[in-house]
Amino acid sequence: MAYKYSGLLGRRPADPFPEIDDPSYNPFDPKSRERIEANIRAQFNERVEALFKDCKVDWADPEGWRKVALTLAERHIIAFKGSSKAGRKRTVDFNVIAEMHSIVQEGESIKNAARIVLQRRGRTDQRRAAALETAYARELDGLAQSNKLVEGWARQKLKIN
C-alpha cells in the first residue's frame, strides 16, 4: 500500500507566482523578481521542513538528509521495503530448538523430541508438536545452508579442491 502523506505534503503547492496576474507586475523589475524568488524559496523551505517532520528527522541533524532519503526509499522503492508477506511473523525460541536438538542427538525421532519438549513445558497439543517439528526442520535446513555457504567461502579463500 502506498504511503499516504497528509497536511502540506498531501496537497499540491500554492501558486508561487500570484504576482503575475497583478497588472502592476513587471518581470524586468528586480524587486518583482526578488519577491517571486523569495516566495518560491519560502514555499520550498516550508515543504522541506514538513518532509523532515513527516520522516521524524530533526532538521538540525547533520545526517538528516541521509535519514530522509532512506526513509523515502523505504516508503517508495520496492528493493528497500521489508518482506511483503502477510500474516504473523515466525518466531523461534532457540532454547526450545536447542532442547529438542539435544533430545534428537540422544537418539529420539524429531516427532518424539517435539512431544517430549512440549510435555516438559506442560503442553500436549498435537498441532503445537507438528509446528515445533516444522520449526526444528526449518532451523536445521537453514543451518545446513549456512554451513554450505561458509564451506564455499573457505574453499575460495583457501583454494581447496
Short mmCIF file of C-alpha atoms in Angstrom, two decimals:
data_model
loop_
_atom_site.label_atom_id
_atom_site.label_comp_id
_atom_site.label_asym_id
_atom_site.label_seq_id
_atom_site.Cartn_x
_atom_site.Cartn_y
_atom_site.Cartn_z
CA MET A 1 0.00 0.00 0.00
CA ALA A 2 1.34 3.42 -0.93
CA TYR A 3 2.36 5.80 1.83
CA LYS A 4 -0.27 8.48 2.38
CA TYR A 5 1.06 11.97 3.02
CA SER A 6 -1.04 14.47 4.95
CA GLY A 7 -1.06 18.19 5.54
CA LEU A 8 1.23 20.32 3.43
CA LEU A 9 2.81 17.26 1.80
CA GLY A 10 -0.57 15.76 0.90
CA ARG A 11 -1.69 18.58 -1.39
CA ARG A 12 -0.37 20.49 -4.36
CA PRO A 13 1.68 23.61 -3.51
CA ALA A 14 0.16 27.07 -3.82
CA ASP A 15 0.92 29.06 -6.94
CA PRO A 16 4.37 30.62 -6.40
CA PHE A 17 3.65 33.38 -8.93
CA PRO A 18 0.45 35.15 -7.81
CA GLU A 19 2.03 38.46 -8.76
CA ILE A 20 1.94 37.57 -12.45
CA ASP A 21 -1.82 38.23 -12.53
CA ASP A 22 -1.28 41.62 -10.92
CA PRO A 23 -1.34 44.35 -13.62
CA SER A 24 1.43 46.23 -11.80
CA TYR A 25 3.79 43.22 -12.12
CA ASN A 26 6.89 43.97 -14.17
CA PRO A 27 9.11 40.93 -14.96
CA PHE A 28 12.04 43.25 -15.61
CA ASP A 29 11.79 44.97 -12.25
CA PRO A 30 14.38 43.46 -9.83
CA LYS A 31 12.08 43.98 -6.84
CA SER A 32 9.26 41.98 -8.52
CA ARG A 33 11.67 39.14 -9.32
CA GLU A 34 13.04 39.20 -5.77
CA ARG A 35 9.51 38.91 -4.35
CA ILE A 36 8.76 35.89 -6.56
CA GLU A 37 12.10 34.23 -5.75
CA ALA A 38 11.55 34.84 -2.01
CA ASN A 39 8.06 33.33 -2.31
CA ILE A 40 9.43 30.25 -4.11
CA ARG A 41 12.21 29.80 -1.50
CA ALA A 42 9.75 30.18 1.39
CA GLN A 43 7.38 27.57 -0.07
CA PHE A 44 10.25 25.20 -0.80
CA ASN A 45 11.69 25.54 2.72
CA GLU A 46 8.23 25.03 4.22
CA ARG A 47 7.78 21.78 2.23
CA VAL A 48 11.28 20.54 3.15
CA GLU A 49 10.65 21.20 6.84
CA ALA A 50 7.32 19.35 6.59
CA LEU A 51 9.14 16.43 4.92
CA PHE A 52 11.72 16.25 7.72
CA LYS A 53 8.91 16.32 10.28
CA ASP A 54 6.97 13.60 8.43
CA CYS A 55 10.12 11.43 8.30
CA LYS A 56 10.68 12.09 12.05
CA VAL A 57 14.11 13.57 11.41
CA ASP A 58 15.50 16.60 13.22
CA TRP A 59 16.17 19.50 10.85
CA ALA A 60 19.47 20.25 12.64
CA ASP A 61 20.76 16.66 12.40
CA PRO A 62 23.92 16.59 10.22
CA GLU A 63 22.81 13.17 8.92
CA GLY A 64 19.27 14.49 8.36
CA TRP A 65 19.28 14.44 4.57
CA ARG A 66 20.61 10.89 4.54
CA LYS A 67 17.92 9.76 7.00
CA VAL A 68 15.18 11.45 4.98
CA ALA A 69 16.48 9.83 1.78
CA LEU A 70 16.48 6.38 3.38
CA THR A 71 13.01 6.91 4.84
CA LEU A 72 11.70 7.90 1.41
CA ALA A 73 13.45 4.91 -0.17
CA GLU A 74 11.82 2.55 2.35
CA ARG A 75 8.43 4.07 1.59
CA HIS A 76 8.64 4.16 -2.19
CA ILE A 77 11.31 1.80 -3.58
CA ILE A 78 10.46 -1.89 -3.59
CA ALA A 79 14.06 -3.02 -3.04
CA PHE A 80 14.21 -1.03 0.22
CA LYS A 81 10.92 -2.33 1.61
CA GLY A 82 10.78 -5.21 4.02
CA SER A 83 9.10 -8.50 3.29
CA SER A 84 5.60 -8.13 1.89
CA LYS A 85 4.46 -11.46 3.29
CA ALA A 86 1.23 -11.06 5.19
CA GLY A 87 0.43 -12.75 8.44
CA ARG A 88 2.20 -13.37 11.69
CA LYS A 89 5.98 -13.42 11.55
CA ARG A 90 7.64 -16.65 12.55
CA THR A 91 9.21 -16.56 15.96
CA VAL A 92 11.61 -19.24 17.08
CA ASP A 93 12.51 -19.90 20.68
CA PHE A 94 16.08 -21.08 20.28
CA ASN A 95 16.04 -22.59 23.78
CA VAL A 96 13.24 -24.92 22.67
CA ILE A 97 15.10 -25.77 19.45
CA ALA A 98 18.32 -26.43 21.39
CA GLU A 99 16.48 -28.64 23.90
CA MET A 100 14.85 -30.53 21.06
CA HIS A 101 18.20 -30.92 19.31
CA SER A 102 19.79 -32.43 22.40
CA ILE A 103 16.93 -34.96 22.60
CA VAL A 104 17.35 -35.84 18.91
CA GLN A 105 21.09 -36.27 19.46
CA GLU A 106 20.25 -38.82 22.18
CA GLY A 107 18.51 -40.95 19.55
CA GLU A 108 14.87 -39.86 19.67
CA SER A 109 12.97 -39.07 16.48
CA ILE A 110 12.14 -35.46 15.69
CA LYS A 111 8.46 -36.20 16.27
CA ASN A 112 9.10 -37.73 19.72
CA ALA A 113 11.53 -34.94 20.62
CA ALA A 114 8.86 -32.33 19.87
CA ARG A 115 6.35 -34.23 22.01
CA ILE A 116 8.84 -34.57 24.90
CA VAL A 117 9.79 -30.87 24.85
CA LEU A 118 6.15 -29.81 24.88
CA GLN A 119 5.33 -32.23 27.73
CA ARG A 120 8.19 -30.76 29.77
CA ARG A 121 6.65 -27.34 29.24
CA GLY A 122 3.17 -28.52 30.19
CA ARG A 123 1.67 -28.56 26.71
CA THR A 124 0.26 -31.56 24.88
CA ASP A 125 -1.43 -30.02 21.81
CA GLN A 126 -0.67 -32.10 18.69
CA ARG A 127 -0.75 -29.02 16.45
CA ARG A 128 1.96 -27.40 18.56
CA ALA A 129 4.03 -30.56 18.26
CA ALA A 130 3.65 -30.51 14.47
CA ALA A 131 4.56 -26.80 14.37
CA LEU A 132 7.62 -27.45 16.54
CA GLU A 133 8.72 -30.28 14.23
CA THR A 134 8.42 -27.91 11.26
CA ALA A 135 10.34 -25.14 13.05
CA TYR A 136 13.11 -27.58 14.02
CA ALA A 137 13.38 -28.89 10.45
CA ARG A 138 13.47 -25.32 9.12
CA GLU A 139 16.26 -24.37 11.52
CA LEU A 140 18.28 -27.46 10.56
CA ASP A 141 17.81 -26.66 6.89
CA GLY A 142 18.90 -23.05 7.47
CA LEU A 143 21.94 -24.26 9.39
CA ALA A 144 22.85 -26.67 6.58
CA GLN A 145 22.55 -23.86 4.02
CA SER A 146 24.75 -21.61 6.18
CA ASN A 147 27.35 -24.36 6.55
CA LYS A 148 27.46 -24.88 2.76
CA LEU A 149 27.91 -21.16 2.26
CA VAL A 150 30.74 -20.95 4.80
CA GLU A 151 32.43 -24.01 3.31
CA GLY A 152 32.20 -22.42 -0.14
CA TRP A 153 33.81 -19.24 1.13
CA ALA A 154 36.54 -21.21 2.87
CA ARG A 155 37.31 -23.15 -0.32
CA GLN A 156 37.55 -19.95 -2.33
CA LYS A 157 39.77 -18.25 0.23
CA LEU A 158 42.00 -21.27 0.88
CA LYS A 159 41.77 -22.61 -2.70
CA ILE A 160 40.94 -26.11 -1.51
CA ASN A 161 39.62 -28.50 -4.15
#
